[in-house]
Short mmCIF file of C-alpha atoms in Angstrom, two decimals:
data_model
loop_
_atom_site.label_atom_id
_atom_site.label_comp_id
_atom_site.label_asym_id
_atom_site.label_seq_id
_atom_site.Cartn_x
_atom_site.Cartn_y
_atom_site.Cartn_z
CA MET I 1 50.79 30.48 -96.95
CA ILE I 2 50.22 33.79 -98.73
CA SER I 3 47.02 32.43 -100.31
CA TYR I 4 45.53 32.05 -96.82
CA LYS I 5 46.48 35.52 -95.58
CA ALA I 6 43.68 37.42 -97.31
CA PRO I 7 40.84 35.15 -96.04
CA VAL I 8 42.16 35.09 -92.47
CA ILE I 9 42.87 38.83 -92.26
CA ILE I 10 39.57 39.83 -93.85
CA PHE I 11 37.62 37.44 -91.61
CA ILE I 12 39.18 39.09 -88.53
CA ALA I 13 38.42 42.49 -90.09
CA ASN I 14 34.79 41.46 -90.45
CA LEU I 15 34.69 40.55 -86.76
CA PHE I 16 35.88 44.05 -85.84
CA PHE I 17 33.44 45.61 -88.30
CA THR I 18 30.62 43.57 -86.76
CA VAL I 19 31.35 44.99 -83.30
CA SER I 20 31.63 48.50 -84.73
CA PHE I 21 28.41 48.23 -86.73
CA SER I 22 26.59 46.79 -83.71
CA LEU I 23 27.57 49.91 -81.77
CA VAL I 24 26.43 52.03 -84.72
CA THR I 25 23.05 50.27 -84.62
CA TYR I 26 22.67 51.22 -80.96
CA LEU I 27 23.98 54.78 -81.38
CA SER I 28 21.91 55.53 -84.50
CA ASN I 29 18.81 55.88 -82.30
CA VAL I 30 20.32 58.68 -80.22
CA VAL I 31 23.07 60.28 -82.36
CA PRO I 32 22.79 61.86 -85.86
CA THR I 33 24.22 59.77 -88.69
CA GLU I 34 26.67 62.45 -89.78
CA THR I 35 28.10 62.54 -86.24
CA ILE I 36 28.68 58.78 -86.30
CA MET I 37 30.40 59.11 -89.68
CA LEU I 38 32.56 61.98 -88.40
CA PHE I 39 33.79 60.00 -85.38
CA ARG I 40 34.42 57.01 -87.63
CA PHE I 41 36.70 58.99 -89.92
CA LEU I 42 38.40 60.97 -87.14
CA ALA I 43 39.82 57.71 -85.78
CA GLY I 44 42.32 57.62 -88.64
CA PRO I 45 44.10 60.91 -87.90
CA ALA I 46 43.76 60.42 -84.11
CA PHE I 47 45.62 57.11 -84.12
CA LEU I 48 47.91 57.38 -87.13
CA ILE I 49 49.30 60.92 -86.89
CA PRO I 50 51.06 60.09 -83.56
CA TYR I 51 52.24 56.83 -85.16
CA PHE I 52 53.80 58.67 -88.10
CA LEU I 53 55.37 61.30 -85.82
CA SER I 54 56.82 58.79 -83.35
CA LEU I 55 58.49 56.77 -86.12
CA LYS I 56 59.35 59.86 -88.16
CA LYS I 57 57.66 58.06 -91.01
CA LYS I 58 57.35 60.03 -94.23
CA LEU I 59 53.95 60.37 -95.85
CA VAL I 60 54.65 59.44 -99.46
CA ILE I 61 51.86 59.68 -102.02
CA HIS I 62 52.41 58.04 -105.40
CA SER I 63 48.96 58.61 -106.88
CA TYR I 64 46.81 61.58 -105.91
CA ARG I 65 44.23 60.47 -108.45
CA LEU I 66 43.73 57.05 -106.86
CA PHE I 67 43.39 58.59 -103.41
CA ALA I 68 40.84 61.06 -104.71
CA LEU I 69 38.88 58.20 -106.26
CA ARG I 70 39.05 56.16 -103.05
CA ILE I 71 37.72 59.06 -100.98
CA PHE I 72 35.03 59.96 -103.51
CA PHE I 73 33.77 56.39 -103.90
CA GLY I 74 33.86 55.74 -100.15
CA ILE I 75 31.79 58.74 -99.09
CA SER I 76 29.46 58.51 -102.10
CA ALA I 77 28.73 54.79 -101.63
CA MET I 78 27.94 55.31 -97.95
CA SER I 79 25.70 58.28 -98.74
CA CYS I 80 23.79 56.29 -101.37
CA LEU I 81 23.31 53.42 -98.94
CA PHE I 82 21.87 55.74 -96.29
CA LEU I 83 19.60 57.38 -98.87
CA SER I 84 18.39 53.97 -100.02
CA PHE I 85 17.41 53.23 -96.41
CA LYS I 86 15.53 56.55 -96.29
CA TYR I 87 13.54 56.07 -99.49
CA GLY I 88 13.31 52.28 -99.69
CA GLN I 89 13.35 49.09 -97.64
CA ILE I 90 16.51 48.27 -95.73
CA GLY I 91 16.59 44.55 -96.59
CA LYS I 92 15.93 45.11 -100.26
CA SER I 93 18.44 47.97 -100.38
CA MET I 94 21.17 45.87 -98.76
CA LEU I 95 20.60 43.04 -101.23
CA ILE I 96 21.00 45.41 -104.17
CA PHE I 97 23.98 47.17 -102.57
CA GLU I 98 25.83 43.89 -102.03
CA CYS I 99 25.81 43.35 -105.80
CA SER I 100 29.04 45.38 -105.69
CA ALA I 101 30.86 42.10 -104.97
CA LEU I 102 29.73 40.70 -108.30
CA TRP I 103 30.55 43.91 -110.21
CA THR I 104 34.01 43.90 -108.58
CA LEU I 105 34.65 40.29 -109.50
CA LEU I 106 33.75 40.96 -113.13
CA LEU I 107 35.59 44.27 -113.47
CA SER I 108 38.63 42.83 -111.70
CA TYR I 109 38.84 40.23 -114.45
CA PHE I 110 38.52 42.75 -117.29
CA ILE I 111 40.75 45.44 -115.76
CA TYR I 112 43.40 43.42 -113.94
CA LYS I 113 43.00 40.10 -115.79
CA HIS I 114 42.46 38.30 -112.48
CA LYS I 115 40.50 35.22 -113.47
CA PRO I 116 38.96 33.56 -110.41
CA HIS I 117 39.11 29.82 -109.94
CA VAL I 118 36.14 27.99 -111.42
CA TYR I 119 35.03 26.95 -107.93
CA SER I 120 34.95 30.62 -106.87
CA LEU I 121 32.86 31.51 -109.89
CA LEU I 122 30.45 28.66 -109.16
CA CYS I 123 30.05 29.95 -105.60
CA VAL I 124 28.99 33.46 -106.69
CA PRO I 125 25.28 32.68 -107.29
CA PHE I 126 25.13 30.66 -104.07
CA VAL I 127 26.60 33.57 -102.11
CA PHE I 128 23.83 35.83 -103.36
CA LEU I 129 21.28 33.12 -102.69
CA GLY I 130 22.55 33.06 -99.12
CA LEU I 131 22.24 36.85 -98.94
CA PHE I 132 18.68 36.58 -100.20
CA LEU I 133 17.84 34.02 -97.52
CA VAL I 134 19.45 36.12 -94.77
CA ILE I 135 17.95 39.46 -95.76
CA GLN I 136 14.64 38.11 -97.14
CA PRO I 137 13.76 41.18 -99.25
CA THR I 138 10.13 41.80 -100.12
CA GLU I 139 8.43 43.21 -103.20
CA THR I 140 11.49 42.49 -105.36
CA THR I 141 9.62 43.37 -108.54
CA SER I 142 8.98 47.00 -107.65
CA ILE I 143 11.32 49.85 -108.58
CA ASN I 144 11.48 52.99 -106.48
CA LEU I 145 13.91 55.75 -105.58
CA GLY I 146 15.43 53.68 -102.78
CA ASP I 147 16.24 50.88 -105.23
CA LEU I 148 17.94 53.31 -107.58
CA PHE I 149 20.08 54.74 -104.76
CA ALA I 150 21.06 51.21 -103.68
CA LEU I 151 21.99 50.24 -107.24
CA LEU I 152 24.07 53.40 -107.66
CA GLY I 153 25.69 52.69 -104.30
CA SER I 154 26.63 49.17 -105.41
CA PHE I 155 28.48 50.57 -108.43
CA LEU I 156 30.21 53.18 -106.28
CA ASN I 157 31.21 50.53 -103.74
CA THR I 158 32.85 48.67 -106.61
CA GLY I 159 35.01 51.75 -107.06
CA VAL I 160 35.98 51.51 -103.39
CA TYR I 161 37.25 47.95 -103.79
CA LEU I 162 39.06 48.53 -107.10
CA SER I 163 40.72 51.80 -106.05
CA LEU I 164 41.80 50.20 -102.77
CA LYS I 165 43.37 47.27 -104.59
CA ALA I 166 45.21 49.66 -106.93
CA LEU I 167 46.49 51.73 -104.00
CA ARG I 168 47.91 48.62 -102.32
CA HIS I 169 50.47 48.25 -105.13
CA HIS I 170 52.49 51.31 -104.08
CA HIS I 171 51.17 52.41 -100.65
CA ASP I 172 51.26 50.74 -97.26
CA THR I 173 48.24 50.30 -95.02
CA PRO I 174 48.87 53.23 -92.58
CA THR I 175 49.32 55.69 -95.46
CA ILE I 176 46.13 54.65 -97.23
CA VAL I 177 43.99 54.72 -94.08
CA LEU I 178 45.41 58.03 -92.79
CA ILE I 179 44.89 59.94 -96.03
CA THR I 180 41.43 58.55 -96.82
CA TYR I 181 40.15 58.99 -93.26
CA PHE I 182 41.63 62.47 -92.85
CA PHE I 183 40.04 63.96 -95.95
CA SER I 184 36.80 62.03 -95.47
CA ALA I 185 36.58 63.50 -91.95
CA LEU I 186 37.03 67.01 -93.34
CA ILE I 187 34.19 66.47 -95.79
CA VAL I 188 31.66 64.91 -93.41
CA SER I 189 32.47 67.44 -90.67
CA ILE I 190 30.67 70.19 -92.60
CA PRO I 191 27.09 69.19 -91.62
CA SER I 192 28.19 68.46 -88.04
CA PHE I 193 29.63 71.96 -87.64
CA ILE I 194 26.54 73.56 -89.17
CA ALA I 195 24.25 71.83 -86.64
CA PRO I 196 26.38 70.61 -83.71
CA PRO I 197 24.82 67.64 -81.87
CA ILE I 198 24.44 67.37 -78.09
CA ILE I 199 26.61 64.47 -76.87
CA THR I 200 26.77 63.21 -73.29
CA LEU I 201 29.92 61.77 -71.75
CA GLU I 202 28.50 58.23 -72.03
CA LEU I 203 27.68 58.68 -75.72
CA PHE I 204 31.11 60.17 -76.33
CA GLY I 205 32.72 57.06 -74.84
CA LEU I 206 30.59 54.74 -76.99
CA LEU I 207 31.39 56.78 -80.10
CA CYS I 208 35.11 56.54 -79.34
CA LEU I 209 34.82 52.78 -78.83
CA MET I 210 32.83 52.39 -82.05
CA CYS I 211 35.32 54.34 -84.16
CA SER I 212 38.36 52.65 -82.55
CA VAL I 213 37.10 49.14 -83.25
CA GLY I 214 36.04 50.14 -86.76
CA PHE I 215 39.46 51.69 -87.33
CA VAL I 216 41.19 48.39 -86.55
CA GLY I 217 38.79 46.67 -88.95
CA GLN I 218 39.67 49.17 -91.67
CA LEU I 219 43.40 48.58 -91.14
CA LEU I 220 42.92 44.83 -91.40
CA MET I 221 40.71 45.08 -94.48
CA THR I 222 43.24 47.33 -96.23
CA GLN I 223 46.03 44.91 -95.36
CA GLY I 224 43.99 41.94 -96.57
CA PHE I 225 43.53 43.48 -100.01
CA LYS I 226 47.30 43.13 -100.52
CA TYR I 227 47.14 39.33 -100.73
CA ALA I 228 44.29 38.62 -103.16
CA SER I 229 42.48 40.11 -106.11
CA ALA I 230 39.87 42.83 -105.56
CA GLY I 231 37.11 40.48 -106.70
CA ILE I 232 38.01 37.75 -104.22
CA CYS I 233 38.44 40.23 -101.37
CA SER I 234 35.07 41.82 -102.07
CA LEU I 235 33.41 38.39 -101.90
CA LEU I 236 35.19 37.62 -98.63
CA MET I 237 33.87 40.91 -97.25
CA LEU I 238 30.35 39.48 -97.64
CA GLY I 239 31.09 37.59 -94.43
CA ILE I 240 29.94 40.71 -92.60
CA VAL I 241 26.33 39.79 -93.46
CA PRO I 242 26.05 36.55 -91.46
CA LEU I 243 28.20 37.97 -88.66
CA THR I 244 25.95 41.01 -88.22
CA SER I 245 22.94 38.69 -88.39
CA ILE I 246 24.35 36.72 -85.46
CA SER I 247 24.98 39.99 -83.61
CA GLY I 248 21.37 41.02 -84.13
CA PHE I 249 20.20 37.69 -82.74
CA LEU I 250 22.45 37.86 -79.66
CA PHE I 251 22.30 41.54 -78.73
CA PHE I 252 19.23 43.11 -80.33
CA ASN I 253 16.63 40.37 -79.80
CA GLU I 254 16.19 39.85 -83.54
CA TYR I 255 14.49 36.58 -84.41
CA TYR I 256 15.97 34.44 -87.18
CA ASP I 257 14.00 31.56 -88.61
CA ALA I 258 15.34 28.42 -90.31
CA THR I 259 15.51 30.19 -93.67
CA ILE I 260 17.89 32.86 -92.34
CA TRP I 261 20.10 30.31 -90.61
CA SER I 262 20.23 28.34 -93.87
CA GLY I 263 21.47 31.47 -95.63
CA ILE I 264 24.13 32.07 -92.95
CA ILE I 265 25.45 28.52 -93.30
CA LEU I 266 25.40 28.73 -97.11
CA ILE I 267 27.43 31.95 -97.13
CA PHE I 268 30.03 30.55 -94.73
CA VAL I 269 30.43 27.38 -96.82
CA CYS I 270 30.83 29.39 -100.04
CA LEU I 271 33.33 31.76 -98.44
CA GLY I 272 35.31 28.76 -97.23
CA ILE I 273 35.49 27.39 -100.79
CA ILE I 274 36.48 30.80 -102.16
CA SER I 275 39.14 31.15 -99.46
CA ARG I 276 40.61 27.75 -100.33
CA TRP I 277 40.80 28.06 -104.13
CA GLN I 278 40.44 31.85 -104.83
#
Protein backbone atom coordinates (compact mmCIF):
# COMPACT_ATOMS: atom_id res chain seq x y z
CA MET A 1 0.00 0.00 0.00
CA ILE A 2 3.01 2.30 0.19
CA SER A 3 2.62 3.19 -3.50
CA TYR A 4 -0.78 4.72 -2.70
CA LYS A 5 0.36 6.75 0.30
CA ALA A 6 1.94 9.61 -1.65
CA PRO A 7 -1.10 10.25 -3.92
CA VAL A 8 -3.59 10.09 -1.03
CA ILE A 9 -1.55 12.26 1.35
CA ILE A 10 -0.70 14.86 -1.28
CA PHE A 11 -4.32 15.01 -2.46
CA ILE A 12 -5.44 15.78 1.12
CA ALA A 13 -2.60 18.32 1.36
CA ASN A 14 -3.92 20.00 -1.78
CA LEU A 15 -7.37 20.25 -0.18
CA PHE A 16 -5.88 22.07 2.81
CA PHE A 17 -3.80 24.28 0.53
CA THR A 18 -6.93 25.14 -1.46
CA VAL A 19 -8.70 26.38 1.68
CA SER A 20 -5.61 28.32 2.73
CA PHE A 21 -5.10 29.89 -0.69
CA SER A 22 -8.79 30.80 -0.89
CA LEU A 23 -8.38 32.72 2.36
CA VAL A 24 -5.24 34.33 0.94
CA THR A 25 -7.24 35.44 -2.11
CA TYR A 26 -9.74 37.16 0.16
CA LEU A 27 -7.13 38.65 2.51
CA SER A 28 -4.85 39.91 -0.28
CA ASN A 29 -7.31 42.75 -0.94
CA VAL A 30 -7.02 44.13 2.59
CA VAL A 31 -3.67 42.89 3.98
CA PRO A 32 -0.13 43.41 2.57
CA THR A 33 1.41 40.36 0.91
CA GLU A 34 4.42 40.31 3.22
CA THR A 35 2.08 40.18 6.23
CA ILE A 36 0.28 37.15 4.79
CA MET A 37 3.63 35.46 4.18
CA LEU A 38 4.78 36.26 7.72
CA PHE A 39 1.68 34.70 9.31
CA ARG A 40 2.05 31.70 7.03
CA PHE A 41 5.59 31.01 8.20
CA LEU A 42 4.93 31.84 11.87
CA ALA A 43 2.52 28.90 12.03
CA GLY A 44 5.47 26.49 12.04
CA PRO A 45 7.15 27.73 15.23
CA ALA A 46 3.79 28.46 16.91
CA PHE A 47 2.56 24.87 16.57
CA LEU A 48 5.77 22.84 16.52
CA ILE A 49 7.86 24.41 19.29
CA PRO A 50 5.29 23.36 21.96
CA TYR A 51 5.16 19.93 20.28
CA PHE A 52 8.93 19.50 20.54
CA LEU A 53 8.98 20.76 24.15
CA SER A 54 6.10 18.56 25.31
CA LEU A 55 7.70 15.41 23.89
CA LYS A 56 11.22 16.53 24.80
CA LYS A 57 12.03 15.80 21.18
CA LYS A 58 15.55 16.67 20.09
CA LEU A 59 16.03 18.88 17.06
CA VAL A 60 18.60 16.96 15.03
CA ILE A 61 19.95 18.47 11.82
CA HIS A 62 21.92 16.22 9.49
CA SER A 63 22.40 18.64 6.61
CA TYR A 64 22.60 22.39 7.15
CA ARG A 65 23.27 22.82 3.44
CA LEU A 66 20.04 21.14 2.38
CA PHE A 67 18.02 23.20 4.84
CA ALA A 68 19.63 26.38 3.58
CA LEU A 69 18.77 25.39 0.02
CA ARG A 70 15.18 24.55 0.97
CA ILE A 71 14.70 27.94 2.65
CA PHE A 72 16.41 29.85 -0.16
CA PHE A 73 14.45 28.14 -2.93
CA GLY A 74 11.15 28.45 -1.05
CA ILE A 75 11.31 32.18 -0.41
CA SER A 76 12.91 32.96 -3.79
CA ALA A 77 10.33 30.97 -5.79
CA MET A 78 7.46 32.68 -3.98
CA SER A 79 9.02 36.10 -4.51
CA CYS A 80 9.49 35.45 -8.23
CA LEU A 81 5.89 34.31 -8.55
CA PHE A 82 4.61 37.49 -6.90
CA LEU A 83 6.88 39.62 -9.10
CA SER A 84 5.61 37.82 -12.19
CA PHE A 85 2.07 38.77 -11.16
CA LYS A 86 3.21 42.39 -10.76
CA TYR A 87 4.91 42.72 -14.14
CA GLY A 88 2.97 40.19 -16.22
CA GLN A 89 -0.34 38.40 -16.56
CA ILE A 90 -1.38 36.08 -13.75
CA GLY A 91 -2.67 33.25 -15.97
CA LYS A 92 0.35 33.29 -18.22
CA SER A 93 2.71 33.53 -15.24
CA MET A 94 1.09 30.56 -13.50
CA LEU A 95 1.37 28.44 -16.63
CA ILE A 96 5.09 29.17 -16.90
CA PHE A 97 5.62 28.71 -13.16
CA GLU A 98 3.98 25.28 -13.18
CA CYS A 99 6.67 24.08 -15.59
CA SER A 100 8.60 23.32 -12.40
CA ALA A 101 6.80 19.95 -12.34
CA LEU A 102 8.38 19.02 -15.65
CA TRP A 103 11.85 20.27 -14.65
CA THR A 104 11.55 18.25 -11.41
CA LEU A 105 10.53 15.10 -13.24
CA LEU A 106 13.51 15.38 -15.58
CA LEU A 107 16.08 16.36 -12.95
CA SER A 108 14.80 13.67 -10.60
CA TYR A 109 15.64 11.11 -13.26
CA PHE A 110 19.16 12.46 -13.89
CA ILE A 111 20.03 13.15 -10.24
CA TYR A 112 18.26 10.33 -8.39
CA LYS A 113 17.84 7.87 -11.30
CA HIS A 114 14.10 7.73 -10.65
CA LYS A 115 12.67 6.70 -13.99
CA PRO A 116 8.91 7.27 -14.09
CA HIS A 117 6.57 4.67 -15.51
CA VAL A 118 5.92 5.10 -19.22
CA TYR A 119 2.27 5.90 -18.48
CA SER A 120 3.36 8.74 -16.18
CA LEU A 121 5.63 10.13 -18.87
CA LEU A 122 2.83 9.96 -21.43
CA CYS A 123 0.58 11.91 -19.05
CA VAL A 124 3.01 14.83 -18.71
CA PRO A 125 2.00 16.70 -21.90
CA PHE A 126 -1.68 16.10 -21.15
CA VAL A 127 -1.26 17.55 -17.65
CA PHE A 128 0.14 20.74 -19.13
CA LEU A 129 -2.58 20.74 -21.76
CA GLY A 130 -5.08 20.62 -18.92
CA LEU A 131 -3.29 23.51 -17.20
CA PHE A 132 -3.46 25.48 -20.43
CA LEU A 133 -7.20 24.86 -20.70
CA VAL A 134 -7.80 25.83 -17.06
CA ILE A 135 -5.65 28.96 -17.03
CA GLN A 136 -6.24 29.98 -20.67
CA PRO A 137 -3.18 32.25 -20.98
CA THR A 138 -3.20 34.98 -23.62
CA GLU A 139 -0.50 36.44 -25.83
CA THR A 140 1.71 33.38 -25.34
CA THR A 141 4.17 34.57 -27.98
CA SER A 142 5.22 37.73 -26.17
CA ILE A 143 8.16 37.91 -23.76
CA ASN A 144 8.22 40.45 -20.96
CA LEU A 145 9.68 40.90 -17.50
CA GLY A 146 6.79 39.03 -15.89
CA ASP A 147 7.47 36.00 -18.07
CA LEU A 148 11.13 36.01 -17.10
CA PHE A 149 10.28 36.16 -13.39
CA ALA A 150 7.81 33.27 -13.80
CA LEU A 151 10.39 31.18 -15.67
CA LEU A 152 13.02 31.86 -13.00
CA GLY A 153 10.44 31.00 -10.35
CA SER A 154 9.72 27.67 -12.03
CA PHE A 155 13.40 26.71 -11.84
CA LEU A 156 13.58 27.82 -8.21
CA ASN A 157 10.45 25.84 -7.37
CA THR A 158 12.20 22.80 -8.79
CA GLY A 159 14.84 23.37 -6.12
CA VAL A 160 12.07 23.34 -3.50
CA TYR A 161 10.85 19.90 -4.58
CA LEU A 162 14.31 18.35 -4.97
CA SER A 163 15.71 19.72 -1.70
CA LEU A 164 12.56 18.59 0.12
CA LYS A 165 12.89 15.08 -1.27
CA ALA A 166 16.56 14.97 -0.22
CA LEU A 167 15.71 16.17 3.30
CA ARG A 168 13.14 13.41 3.71
CA HIS A 169 15.91 10.78 3.65
CA HIS A 170 17.30 11.77 7.07
CA HIS A 171 14.78 14.19 8.66
CA ASP A 172 11.22 13.71 9.84
CA THR A 173 8.33 15.96 8.88
CA PRO A 174 8.15 18.10 12.08
CA THR A 175 11.88 18.87 11.93
CA ILE A 176 11.80 19.94 8.30
CA VAL A 177 8.72 22.14 8.68
CA LEU A 178 9.88 23.76 11.95
CA ILE A 179 13.32 24.74 10.68
CA THR A 180 12.20 25.96 7.25
CA TYR A 181 9.24 27.92 8.62
CA PHE A 182 11.21 29.42 11.51
CA PHE A 183 14.01 30.87 9.40
CA SER A 184 11.65 31.85 6.58
CA ALA A 185 9.58 33.79 9.13
CA LEU A 186 12.69 35.62 10.33
CA ILE A 187 13.53 36.65 6.77
CA VAL A 188 10.06 37.82 5.68
CA SER A 189 9.48 39.62 8.99
CA ILE A 190 11.96 42.34 8.01
CA PRO A 191 9.61 44.31 5.68
CA SER A 192 6.70 43.84 8.11
CA PHE A 193 8.67 45.37 10.97
CA ILE A 194 9.84 48.26 8.81
CA ALA A 195 6.25 49.18 7.88
CA PRO A 196 3.88 47.52 10.38
CA PRO A 197 0.38 46.93 8.96
CA ILE A 198 -2.87 47.83 10.71
CA ILE A 199 -4.76 44.59 11.47
CA THR A 200 -8.23 44.39 13.01
CA LEU A 201 -9.31 41.57 15.31
CA GLU A 202 -11.39 40.02 12.50
CA LEU A 203 -8.46 40.08 10.07
CA PHE A 204 -6.18 38.64 12.74
CA GLY A 205 -8.56 35.70 13.17
CA LEU A 206 -8.72 35.07 9.41
CA LEU A 207 -4.92 35.26 9.16
CA CYS A 208 -4.58 32.71 11.97
CA LEU A 209 -7.08 30.41 10.26
CA MET A 210 -5.31 30.80 6.92
CA CYS A 211 -1.87 29.98 8.32
CA SER A 212 -3.17 27.09 10.46
CA VAL A 213 -4.86 25.35 7.54
CA GLY A 214 -1.84 26.00 5.32
CA PHE A 215 0.43 24.61 8.03
CA VAL A 216 -1.46 21.30 8.05
CA GLY A 217 -1.17 21.22 4.25
CA GLN A 218 2.59 21.77 4.49
CA LEU A 219 2.93 18.92 7.01
CA LEU A 220 0.99 16.58 4.74
CA MET A 221 2.93 17.59 1.64
CA THR A 222 6.25 17.05 3.42
CA GLN A 223 5.08 13.64 4.62
CA GLY A 224 3.86 12.70 1.15
CA PHE A 225 7.28 13.33 -0.37
CA LYS A 226 8.58 10.40 1.69
CA TYR A 227 6.68 7.82 -0.35
CA ALA A 228 7.40 8.74 -3.98
CA SER A 229 10.02 10.37 -6.15
CA ALA A 230 10.27 14.17 -6.29
CA GLY A 231 9.13 14.17 -9.91
CA ILE A 232 5.96 12.20 -9.21
CA CYS A 233 5.15 14.25 -6.11
CA SER A 234 5.58 17.51 -8.01
CA LEU A 235 3.13 16.30 -10.66
CA LEU A 236 0.64 15.26 -7.99
CA MET A 237 0.91 18.76 -6.51
CA LEU A 238 -0.56 20.08 -9.77
CA GLY A 239 -3.90 18.96 -8.37
CA ILE A 240 -4.02 22.32 -6.60
CA VAL A 241 -4.88 23.97 -9.95
CA PRO A 242 -8.28 22.33 -10.55
CA LEU A 243 -9.12 22.48 -6.84
CA THR A 244 -8.50 26.22 -6.65
CA SER A 245 -10.47 26.63 -9.87
CA ILE A 246 -13.44 24.94 -8.21
CA SER A 247 -12.97 27.19 -5.16
CA GLY A 248 -13.06 30.26 -7.39
CA PHE A 249 -16.28 29.04 -8.98
CA LEU A 250 -17.98 28.30 -5.64
CA PHE A 251 -16.80 31.17 -3.45
CA PHE A 252 -15.58 34.01 -5.67
CA ASN A 253 -18.22 34.00 -8.42
CA GLU A 254 -15.65 33.11 -11.08
CA TYR A 255 -17.21 31.81 -14.28
CA TYR A 256 -15.73 28.70 -15.89
CA ASP A 257 -16.70 27.73 -19.40
CA ALA A 258 -16.64 24.26 -20.97
CA THR A 259 -12.98 24.63 -21.91
CA ILE A 260 -11.91 25.16 -18.29
CA TRP A 261 -14.01 22.25 -17.04
CA SER A 262 -12.44 20.07 -19.75
CA GLY A 263 -9.02 21.02 -18.42
CA ILE A 264 -10.04 20.21 -14.83
CA ILE A 265 -11.29 16.76 -15.84
CA LEU A 266 -8.17 16.10 -17.94
CA ILE A 267 -5.84 16.95 -15.05
CA PHE A 268 -7.73 14.72 -12.61
CA VAL A 269 -7.66 11.79 -15.05
CA CYS A 270 -3.92 12.21 -15.65
CA LEU A 271 -3.19 12.50 -11.93
CA GLY A 272 -5.18 9.32 -11.36
CA ILE A 273 -3.04 7.46 -13.91
CA ILE A 274 0.16 8.86 -12.39
CA SER A 275 -1.02 7.87 -8.91
CA ARG A 276 -1.73 4.31 -10.04
CA TRP A 277 1.51 3.56 -11.93
CA GLN A 278 3.99 6.29 -10.75
